[in-house]
Structures are given as C-alpha cells and as structure tokens.
Amino acid sequence: MRSFLFQLAFLLVVRNAIAQAPGVPVYAEGRGARPNATLMTQAKKLHEASALLSMTKVLEQSKQASCTLALPVADTKPLPSRERWQRARLSHIRVGAYFLCSKCDKWHLDLAGGYAITADGAVATCAHVIASPPDMKEGWLVAATEDDVLLPVTEVLACNAGTDSAIIRVKSDTPLTAVPLGFDVSPGDPVWCFSDPSGKRGYFSEGIVSRFVKRPFLRKKETADLPEGAEVPKPVWLETTLDWAPGSSGSAVIDACGNCVGHVSEIQTVLEDPLPVRKKKGETASTSQPLGTQMVFHQAIGAAEVRALVKKP
C-alpha cells in the first residue's frame, strides 16, 4: 500500500512538472518575485556605459514624421493556435522608460508593449508609450524581449502623437521576429493579443473585431499644441472584445494568419448611473458611491496608421 501511494505521488509530481508544453514560460508572481530585477541590472549597466537614448532626445526625435523601411509582406495562411501564440510572443517587445523618480528619488522601469516590424530592429508601439513619465527627473527609453534581454533604443524613426503611433529602432545581437502588418480585417473576425496587463506577464487573449471607428486620439488641451489651422488627426480604431489593461498599450493585435491589424491604445469603461443618495436622520450625506461597470470598450489603433509612418525604400 505504501509503495502504491509513493508511486501515485510521484506520478502527480511528474504530471505537474510537465503541465506546460516545451518552451512555454512560467512567470513568477507574488511576494518576492521581483520580475524586473534582471532588466533593472542590465539597464543600470547600459546607463553607466552611456548606451541608452535619453528621453530628452526621444522628445526631439519624435518630431520625425516618417521613415523608410522594407516591411514584410502579410501572410495569407492561417497559423495553428500554438504557432500564432509563439509568433505573438516572440515579436512582442516591451517598451518604456528607465528613469529616476522625482517623488521617491529611486530608479524605476516602467514598461508597456510594442512589436517588431522588421528583423533588423524596427519596433512599432504607441506614441504615448515613448512619452516621458509624469514623475521623471531624468530618464532613458529602453526595450526588452520576452526572454528578459534589455535592448537599447538607438533612435525614434517616426512618430505621430495624433494617431498614437510610433516606430523606434532597437539594438539587438540577434534578428527580431517581425510580425507583418495586415489590413484585410472585418467585424466578426477573430483576433488575439499578447500583452502584460497590469503587470501580468505574457497574457494571451482571444476575441473578435467589434467595429471600426474614426475619432481623434488627442484631447482638447492637447490639440492646442497643433499648428494654427492644422486639422486634428482622426485615426481609425478597431474596437475588439479582447482583454487588456494598463501595461498593454502598444501591444500587437494579430489576426488568424499572425499579421498585426492594430495595436492596443485605449480602454473606455461605461459605468452605471449613480443611484440617488438618501440621507437618514443624524447622518451626513455621502459625496460619492461606488458605481458598477456596464461595459468596457477595448480600442486599438489600426495598422494603417503605422504603415502611414513608413515610406518604401
């Protein structure tokens, strides 16, 4: 009996040890995980070696409106589910700032999403992802692979704040896995997104395209910075039923063939109407009350806005 129980326990351990397929990462979470510790060490070394692009130069180079790139041709053959996830993961490049905080005087690494669009280092993301953090005293733009290799950003190739699109160049010792841009997409088509919502690494979600919308990205106070008489840009958005959250910005939305049809940009939450507050005798009136969520809109910038930044060689 004891031998049988030992064998059963051994089989359960083995089964749990190989629950995921070969090559599938298992992310450390919870107390003491320190998921960015390795990247922070690499960033510190590169910073000390003056190998990083300052956020001051990022701001200057963001005025570049276009660049010349040879983009890969869109694929037309649907990928098996595992290959689709693998392409999404390998092409996913985390982009953000390594900066000294003006509040706590400590160094932080604030990363969102991006995706490689050429093997030689061109990476697309949101314009708001490469903007300086609000509490930054000094900082540098960096990128990282899914295997926690920090990639120095060498330049901003093109940027359009009005369409929330940007292309940067990173330095990598190995070719990047580039995802082609795709434009043959319709409401009802299935789409997927690999991102890091709210710091949850490697979250792969599935949904469909709900509709297309054309509206401004810039807020009213932001349009005041446009040249006098300039038209406010109105990018084309894809609304989807995918899951994402803060930290997902800039991550690719891919179709069944593994093409990028857009990238994560915004979330809009629809809250229920507040109920009237009834004041009881002897109580002070409440100034606020929690509201339930009725619906969440997940909005991506269409891939055509990234292509608009690129000139053919």
PDB file of N, CA and C in Angstrom, residues 192-268:
ATOM      1  N   TRP A 192      -6.272  38.186 -31.663  1.00  0.00           N
ATOM      2  CA  TRP A 192      -5.584  37.790 -30.439  1.00  0.00           C
ATOM      3  C   TRP A 192      -4.633  38.899 -30.012  1.00  0.00           C
ATOM      4  N   CYS A 193      -4.305  38.919 -28.734  1.00  0.00           N
ATOM      5  CA  CYS A 193      -3.365  39.924 -28.226  1.00  0.00           C
ATOM      6  C   CYS A 193      -2.497  39.320 -27.136  1.00  0.00           C
ATOM      7  N   PHE A 194      -1.193  39.490 -27.272  1.00  0.00           N
ATOM      8  CA  PHE A 194      -0.216  39.080 -26.268  1.00  0.00           C
ATOM      9  C   PHE A 194       0.293  40.346 -25.603  1.00  0.00           C
ATOM     10  N   SER A 195       0.087  40.482 -24.297  1.00  0.00           N
ATOM     11  CA  SER A 195       0.497  41.712 -23.616  1.00  0.00           C
ATOM     12  C   SER A 195       0.719  41.444 -22.135  1.00  0.00           C
ATOM     13  N   ASP A 196       1.035  42.513 -21.409  1.00  0.00           N
ATOM     14  CA  ASP A 196       1.288  42.428 -19.967  1.00  0.00           C
ATOM     15  C   ASP A 196       0.305  43.334 -19.212  1.00  0.00           C
ATOM     16  N   PRO A 197      -0.977  42.978 -19.149  1.00  0.00           N
ATOM     17  CA  PRO A 197      -1.960  43.850 -18.491  1.00  0.00           C
ATOM     18  C   PRO A 197      -1.739  43.926 -16.987  1.00  0.00           C
ATOM     19  N   SER A 198      -1.635  45.161 -16.484  1.00  0.00           N
ATOM     20  CA  SER A 198      -1.462  45.397 -15.044  1.00  0.00           C
ATOM     21  C   SER A 198      -0.286  44.599 -14.470  1.00  0.00           C
ATOM     22  N   GLY A 199       0.769  44.465 -15.259  1.00  0.00           N
ATOM     23  CA  GLY A 199       1.962  43.773 -14.788  1.00  0.00           C
ATOM     24  C   GLY A 199       1.884  42.258 -14.840  1.00  0.00           C
ATOM     25  N   LYS A 200       0.791  41.715 -15.370  1.00  0.00           N
ATOM     26  CA  LYS A 200       0.652  40.258 -15.514  1.00  0.00           C
ATOM     27  C   LYS A 200       1.311  39.835 -16.817  1.00  0.00           C
ATOM     28  N   ARG A 201       2.498  39.253 -16.707  1.00  0.00           N
ATOM     29  CA  ARG A 201       3.299  38.957 -17.886  1.00  0.00           C
ATOM     30  C   ARG A 201       2.671  37.903 -18.785  1.00  0.00           C
ATOM     31  N   GLY A 202       2.837  38.118 -20.101  1.00  0.00           N
ATOM     32  CA  GLY A 202       2.521  37.109 -21.098  1.00  0.00           C
ATOM     33  C   GLY A 202       1.084  36.664 -21.169  1.00  0.00           C
ATOM     34  N   TYR A 203       0.138  37.616 -21.050  1.00  0.00           N
ATOM     35  CA  TYR A 203      -1.280  37.252 -21.098  1.00  0.00           C
ATOM     36  C   TYR A 203      -1.749  37.240 -22.551  1.00  0.00           C
ATOM     37  N   PHE A 204      -2.242  36.094 -23.006  1.00  0.00           N
ATOM     38  CA  PHE A 204      -2.673  35.910 -24.388  1.00  0.00           C
ATOM     39  C   PHE A 204      -4.188  35.765 -24.408  1.00  0.00           C
ATOM     40  N   SER A 205      -4.885  36.728 -25.025  1.00  0.00           N
ATOM     41  CA  SER A 205      -6.348  36.708 -25.028  1.00  0.00           C
ATOM     42  C   SER A 205      -6.890  36.597 -26.447  1.00  0.00           C
ATOM     43  N   GLU A 206      -8.112  36.118 -26.545  1.00  0.00           N
ATOM     44  CA  GLU A 206      -8.780  35.918 -27.834  1.00  0.00           C
ATOM     45  C   GLU A 206     -10.107  36.666 -27.844  1.00  0.00           C
ATOM     46  N   GLY A 207     -10.455  37.251 -28.980  1.00  0.00           N
ATOM     47  CA  GLY A 207     -11.736  37.937 -29.119  1.00  0.00           C
ATOM     48  C   GLY A 207     -12.072  38.099 -30.588  1.00  0.00           C
ATOM     49  N   ILE A 208     -12.948  39.049 -30.871  1.00  0.00           N
ATOM     50  CA  ILE A 208     -13.295  39.357 -32.254  1.00  0.00           C
ATOM     51  C   ILE A 208     -13.243  40.871 -32.447  1.00  0.00           C
ATOM     52  N   VAL A 209     -13.174  41.283 -33.703  1.00  0.00           N
ATOM     53  CA  VAL A 209     -13.289  42.700 -34.033  1.00  0.00           C
ATOM     54  C   VAL A 209     -14.767  43.069 -33.956  1.00  0.00           C
ATOM     55  N   SER A 210     -15.076  44.109 -33.185  1.00  0.00           N
ATOM     56  CA  SER A 210     -16.473  44.518 -33.000  1.00  0.00           C
ATOM     57  C   SER A 210     -16.919  45.540 -34.040  1.00  0.00           C
ATOM     58  N   ARG A 211     -16.080  46.550 -34.263  1.00  0.00           N
ATOM     59  CA  ARG A 211     -16.424  47.590 -35.235  1.00  0.00           C
ATOM     60  C   ARG A 211     -15.204  48.473 -35.470  1.00  0.00           C
ATOM     61  N   PHE A 212     -15.322  49.366 -36.468  1.00  0.00           N
ATOM     62  CA  PHE A 212     -14.298  50.362 -36.755  1.00  0.00           C
ATOM     63  C   PHE A 212     -14.855  51.750 -36.462  1.00  0.00           C
ATOM     64  N   VAL A 213     -14.015  52.609 -35.890  1.00  0.00           N
ATOM     65  CA  VAL A 213     -14.426  53.957 -35.521  1.00  0.00           C
ATOM     66  C   VAL A 213     -13.349  54.935 -35.964  1.00  0.00           C
ATOM     67  N   LYS A 214     -13.758  56.103 -36.409  1.00  0.00           N
ATOM     68  CA  LYS A 214     -12.804  57.164 -36.741  1.00  0.00           C
ATOM     69  C   LYS A 214     -13.083  58.352 -35.829  1.00  0.00           C
ATOM     70  N   ARG A 215     -12.123  58.645 -34.939  1.00  0.00           N
ATOM     71  CA  ARG A 215     -12.279  59.757 -33.997  1.00  0.00           C
ATOM     72  C   ARG A 215     -10.897  60.220 -33.552  1.00  0.00           C
ATOM     73  N   PRO A 216     -10.791  61.412 -32.959  1.00  0.00           N
ATOM     74  CA  PRO A 216      -9.483  61.903 -32.517  1.00  0.00           C
ATOM     75  C   PRO A 216      -8.930  61.086 -31.349  1.00  0.00           C
ATOM     76  N   PHE A 217      -7.611  61.034 -31.269  1.00  0.00           N
ATOM     77  CA  PHE A 217      -6.944  60.485 -30.094  1.00  0.00           C
ATOM     78  C   PHE A 217      -6.574  61.602 -29.128  1.00  0.00           C
ATOM     79  N   LEU A 218      -6.181  62.746 -29.659  1.00  0.00           N
ATOM     80  CA  LEU A 218      -5.754  63.873 -28.832  1.00  0.00           C
ATOM     81  C   LEU A 218      -6.943  64.490 -28.093  1.00  0.00           C
ATOM     82  N   ARG A 219      -6.708  64.846 -26.825  1.00  0.00           N
ATOM     83  CA  ARG A 219      -7.718  65.556 -26.051  1.00  0.00           C
ATOM     84  C   ARG A 219      -7.718  67.027 -26.463  1.00  0.00           C
ATOM     85  N   LYS A 220      -8.739  67.764 -25.999  1.00  0.00           N
ATOM     86  CA  LYS A 220      -8.895  69.158 -26.396  1.00  0.00           C
ATOM     87  C   LYS A 220      -7.678  69.984 -26.025  1.00  0.00           C
ATOM     88  N   LYS A 221      -7.143  69.775 -24.808  1.00  0.00           N
ATOM     89  CA  LYS A 221      -5.993  70.556 -24.374  1.00  0.00           C
ATOM     90  C   LYS A 221      -4.737  70.190 -25.170  1.00  0.00           C
ATOM     91  N   GLU A 222      -4.702  68.961 -25.708  1.00  0.00           N
ATOM     92  CA  GLU A 222      -3.544  68.537 -26.498  1.00  0.00           C
ATOM     93  C   GLU A 222      -3.592  69.129 -27.908  1.00  0.00           C
ATOM     94  N   THR A 223      -4.801  69.332 -28.441  1.00  0.00           N
ATOM     95  CA  THR A 223      -4.920  69.899 -29.791  1.00  0.00           C
ATOM     96  C   THR A 223      -4.483  71.357 -29.822  1.00  0.00           C
ATOM     97  N   ALA A 224      -4.381  71.995 -28.659  1.00  0.00           N
ATOM     98  CA  ALA A 224      -3.935  73.386 -28.612  1.00  0.00           C
ATOM     99  C   ALA A 224      -2.483  73.520 -29.046  1.00  0.00           C
ATOM    100  N   ASP A 225      -1.720  72.423 -28.975  1.00  0.00           N
ATOM    101  CA  ASP A 225      -0.313  72.448 -29.371  1.00  0.00           C
ATOM    102  C   ASP A 225      -0.123  72.285 -30.875  1.00  0.00           C
ATOM    103  N   LEU A 226      -1.199  71.984 -31.606  1.00  0.00           N
ATOM    104  CA  LEU A 226      -1.092  71.831 -33.052  1.00  0.00           C
ATOM    105  C   LEU A 226      -0.879  73.193 -33.710  1.00  0.00           C
ATOM    106  N   PRO A 227      -0.210  73.203 -34.861  1.00  0.00           N
ATOM    107  CA  PRO A 227      -0.040  74.476 -35.582  1.00  0.00           C
ATOM    108  C   PRO A 227      -1.391  75.114 -35.896  1.00  0.00           C
ATOM    109  N   GLU A 228      -1.419  76.414 -35.923  1.00  0.00           N
ATOM    110  CA  GLU A 228      -2.674  77.130 -36.173  1.00  0.00           C
ATOM    111  C   GLU A 228      -3.260  76.735 -37.520  1.00  0.00           C
ATOM    112  N   GLY A 229      -4.509  76.347 -37.501  1.00  0.00           N
ATOM    113  CA  GLY A 229      -5.191  75.945 -38.720  1.00  0.00           C
ATOM    114  C   GLY A 229      -5.009  74.481 -39.082  1.00  0.00           C
ATOM    115  N   ALA A 230      -4.182  73.761 -38.333  1.00  0.00           N
ATOM    116  CA  ALA A 230      -3.940  72.348 -38.633  1.00  0.00           C
ATOM    117  C   ALA A 230      -5.163  71.507 -38.283  1.00  0.00           C
ATOM    118  N   GLU A 231      -5.430  70.521 -39.110  1.00  0.00           N
ATOM    119  CA  GLU A 231      -6.562  69.624 -38.871  1.00  0.00           C
ATOM    120  C   GLU A 231      -6.208  68.625 -37.777  1.00  0.00           C
ATOM    121  N   VAL A 232      -7.147  68.389 -36.877  1.00  0.00           N
ATOM    122  CA  VAL A 232      -6.926  67.418 -35.807  1.00  0.00           C
ATOM    123  C   VAL A 232      -6.935  66.011 -36.397  1.00  0.00           C
ATOM    124  N   PRO A 233      -5.861  65.229 -36.220  1.00  0.00           N
ATOM    125  CA  PRO A 233      -5.832  63.865 -36.775  1.00  0.00           C
ATOM    126  C   PRO A 233      -6.944  63.003 -36.182  1.00  0.00           C
ATOM    127  N   LYS A 234      -7.530  62.166 -37.021  1.00  0.00           N
ATOM    128  CA  LYS A 234      -8.577  61.241 -36.577  1.00  0.00           C
ATOM    129  C   LYS A 234      -8.231  59.840 -37.055  1.00  0.00           C
ATOM    130  N   PRO A 235      -7.495  59.103 -36.236  1.00  0.00           N
ATOM    131  CA  PRO A 235      -7.099  57.743 -36.651  1.00  0.00           C
ATOM    132  C   PRO A 235      -8.288  56.794 -36.714  1.00  0.00           C
ATOM    133  N   VAL A 236      -8.096  55.702 -37.431  1.00  0.00           N
ATOM    134  CA  VAL A 236      -9.097  54.635 -37.485  1.00  0.00           C
ATOM    135  C   VAL A 236      -8.815  53.658 -36.346  1.00  0.00           C
ATOM    136  N   TRP A 237      -9.825  53.385 -35.555  1.00  0.00           N
ATOM    137  CA  TRP A 237      -9.718  52.491 -34.408  1.00  0.00           C
ATOM    138  C   TRP A 237     -10.425  51.165 -34.698  1.00  0.00           C
ATOM    139  N   LEU A 238      -9.866  50.093 -34.141  1.00  0.00           N
ATOM    140  CA  LEU A 238     -10.561  48.800 -34.097  1.00  0.00           C
ATOM    141  C   LEU A 238     -11.057  48.608 -32.668  1.00  0.00           C
ATOM    142  N   GLU A 239     -12.345  48.410 -32.515  1.00  0.00           N
ATOM    143  CA  GLU A 239     -12.859  48.028 -31.207  1.00  0.00           C
ATOM    144  C   GLU A 239     -12.997  46.514 -31.193  1.00  0.00           C
ATOM    145  N   THR A 240     -12.512  45.891 -30.109  1.00  0.00           N
ATOM    146  CA  THR A 240     -12.477  44.435 -30.031  1.00  0.00           C
ATOM    147  C   THR A 240     -13.051  43.955 -28.706  1.00  0.00           C
ATOM    148  N   THR A 241     -13.271  42.663 -28.620  1.00  0.00           N
ATOM    149  CA  THR A 241     -13.698  42.037 -27.364  1.00  0.00           C
ATOM    150  C   THR A 241     -12.523  41.400 -26.638  1.00  0.00           C
ATOM    151  N   LEU A 242     -11.292  41.761 -27.030  1.00  0.00           N
ATOM    152  CA  LEU A 242     -10.098  41.246 -26.364  1.00  0.00           C
ATOM    153  C   LEU A 242      -9.978  41.805 -24.953  1.00  0.00           C
ATOM    154  N   ASP A 243      -9.129  41.178 -24.158  1.00  0.00           N
ATOM    155  CA  ASP A 243      -8.849  41.658 -22.811  1.00  0.00           C
ATOM    156  C   ASP A 243      -7.496  42.352 -22.795  1.00  0.00           C
ATOM    157  N   TRP A 244      -7.468  43.589 -22.271  1.00  0.00           N
ATOM    158  CA  TRP A 244      -6.213  44.246 -21.965  1.00  0.00           C
ATOM    159  C   TRP A 244      -6.439  45.296 -20.894  1.00  0.00           C
ATOM    160  N   ALA A 245      -5.348  45.842 -20.367  1.00  0.00           N
ATOM    161  CA  ALA A 245      -5.401  46.778 -19.246  1.00  0.00           C
ATOM    162  C   ALA A 245      -4.160  47.663 -19.327  1.00  0.00           C
ATOM    163  N   PRO A 246      -4.021  48.663 -18.428  1.00  0.00           N
ATOM    164  CA  PRO A 246      -2.804  49.457 -18.415  1.00  0.00           C
ATOM    165  C   PRO A 246      -1.562  48.564 -18.370  1.00  0.00           C
ATOM    166  N   GLY A 247      -0.607  48.856 -19.233  1.00  0.00           N
ATOM    167  CA  GLY A 247       0.558  47.991 -19.414  1.00  0.00           C
ATOM    168  C   GLY A 247       0.512  47.250 -20.731  1.00  0.00           C
ATOM    169  N   SER A 248      -0.695  47.179 -21.330  1.00  0.00           N
ATOM    170  CA  SER A 248      -0.861  46.512 -22.627  1.00  0.00           C
ATOM    171  C   SER A 248      -0.628  47.455 -23.795  1.00  0.00           C
ATOM    172  N   SER A 249      -0.624  48.766 -23.541  1.00  0.00           N
ATOM    173  CA  SER A 249      -0.501  49.745 -24.629  1.00  0.00           C
ATOM    174  C   SER A 249       0.664  49.431 -25.553  1.00  0.00           C
ATOM    175  N   GLY A 250       0.401  49.541 -26.860  1.00  0.00           N
ATOM    176  CA  GLY A 250       1.438  49.309 -27.851  1.00  0.00           C
ATOM    177  C   GLY A 250       1.569  47.872 -28.298  1.00  0.00           C
ATOM    178  N   SER A 251       0.892  46.947 -27.614  1.00  0.00           N
ATOM    179  CA  SER A 251       0.987  45.521 -27.970  1.00  0.00           C
ATOM    180  C   SER A 251       0.167  45.236 -29.226  1.00  0.00           C
ATOM    181  N   ALA A 252       0.643  44.281 -30.017  1.00  0.00           N
ATOM    182  CA  ALA A 252       0.014  43.975 -31.298  1.00  0.00           C
ATOM    183  C   ALA A 252      -1.293  43.213 -31.130  1.00  0.00           C
ATOM    184  N   VAL A 253      -2.265  43.566 -31.960  1.00  0.00           N
ATOM    185  CA  VAL A 253      -3.492  42.782 -32.128  1.00  0.00           C
ATOM    186  C   VAL A 253      -3.313  42.015 -33.435  1.00  0.00           C
ATOM    187  N   ILE A 254      -3.303  40.696 -33.372  1.00  0.00           N
ATOM    188  CA  ILE A 254      -2.994  39.898 -34.564  1.00  0.00           C
ATOM    189  C   ILE A 254      -4.205  39.109 -35.044  1.00  0.00           C
ATOM    190  N   ASP A 255      -4.186  38.816 -36.344  1.00  0.00           N
ATOM    191  CA  ASP A 255      -5.274  38.039 -36.935  1.00  0.00           C
ATOM    192  C   ASP A 255      -4.903  36.561 -36.986  1.00  0.00           C
ATOM    193  N   ALA A 256      -5.753  35.758 -37.629  1.00  0.00           N
ATOM    194  CA  ALA A 256      -5.549  34.311 -37.654  1.00  0.00           C
ATOM    195  C   ALA A 256      -4.263  33.911 -38.367  1.00  0.00           C
ATOM    196  N   CYS A 257      -3.781  34.775 -39.270  1.00  0.00           N
ATOM    197  CA  CYS A 257      -2.558  34.469 -40.016  1.00  0.00           C
ATOM    198  C   CYS A 257      -1.307  34.987 -39.323  1.00  0.00           C
ATOM    199  N   GLY A 258      -1.483  35.644 -38.180  1.00  0.00           N
ATOM    200  CA  GLY A 258      -0.339  36.180 -37.452  1.00  0.00           C
ATOM    201  C   GLY A 258       0.082  37.552 -37.900  1.00  0.00           C
ATOM    202  N   ASN A 259      -0.775  38.253 -38.653  1.00  0.00           N
ATOM    203  CA  ASN A 259      -0.488  39.624 -39.053  1.00  0.00           C
ATOM    204  C   ASN A 259      -0.983  40.597 -37.988  1.00  0.00           C
ATOM    205  N   CYS A 260      -0.281  41.704 -37.829  1.00  0.00           N
ATOM    206  CA  CYS A 260      -0.727  42.734 -36.891  1.00  0.00           C
ATOM    207  C   CYS A 260      -1.735  43.642 -37.579  1.00  0.00           C
ATOM    208  N   VAL A 261      -2.955  43.681 -37.074  1.00  0.00           N
ATOM    209  CA  VAL A 261      -4.000  44.523 -37.668  1.00  0.00           C
ATOM    210  C   VAL A 261      -4.220  45.802 -36.863  1.00  0.00           C
ATOM    211  N   GLY A 262      -3.504  45.939 -35.755  1.00  0.00           N
ATOM    212  CA  GLY A 262      -3.621  47.133 -34.930  1.00  0.00           C
ATOM    213  C   GLY A 262      -2.811  46.967 -33.656  1.00  0.00           C
ATOM    214  N   HIS A 263      -2.747  48.040 -32.850  1.00  0.00           N
ATOM    215  CA  HIS A 263      -2.090  47.895 -31.549  1.00  0.00           C
ATOM    216  C   HIS A 263      -2.910  48.572 -30.449  1.00  0.00           C
ATOM    217  N   VAL A 264      -2.785  48.022 -29.258  1.00  0.00           N
ATOM    218  CA  VAL A 264      -3.558  48.469 -28.100  1.00  0.00           C
ATOM    219  C   VAL A 264      -3.293  49.951 -27.833  1.00  0.00           C
ATOM    220  N   SER A 265      -4.370  50.704 -27.612  1.00  0.00           N
ATOM    221  CA  SER A 265      -4.207  52.126 -27.342  1.00  0.00           C
ATOM    222  C   SER A 265      -5.020  52.600 -26.143  1.00  0.00           C
ATOM    223  N   GLU A 266      -6.298  52.239 -26.066  1.00  0.00           N
ATOM    224  CA  GLU A 266      -7.153  52.804 -25.017  1.00  0.00           C
ATOM    225  C   GLU A 266      -8.127  51.779 -24.449  1.00  0.00           C
ATOM    226  N   ILE A 267      -8.697  52.159 -23.310  1.00  0.00           N
ATOM    227  CA  ILE A 267      -9.804  51.437 -22.686  1.00  0.00           C
ATOM    228  C   ILE A 267     -10.831  52.483 -22.271  1.00  0.00           C
ATOM    229  N   GLN A 268     -12.077  52.238 -22.581  1.00  0.00           N
ATOM    230  CA  GLN A 268     -13.150  53.131 -22.149  1.00  0.00           C
ATOM    231  C   GLN A 268     -14.174  52.311 -21.369  1.00  0.00           C
TER     232      GLN A 268
END
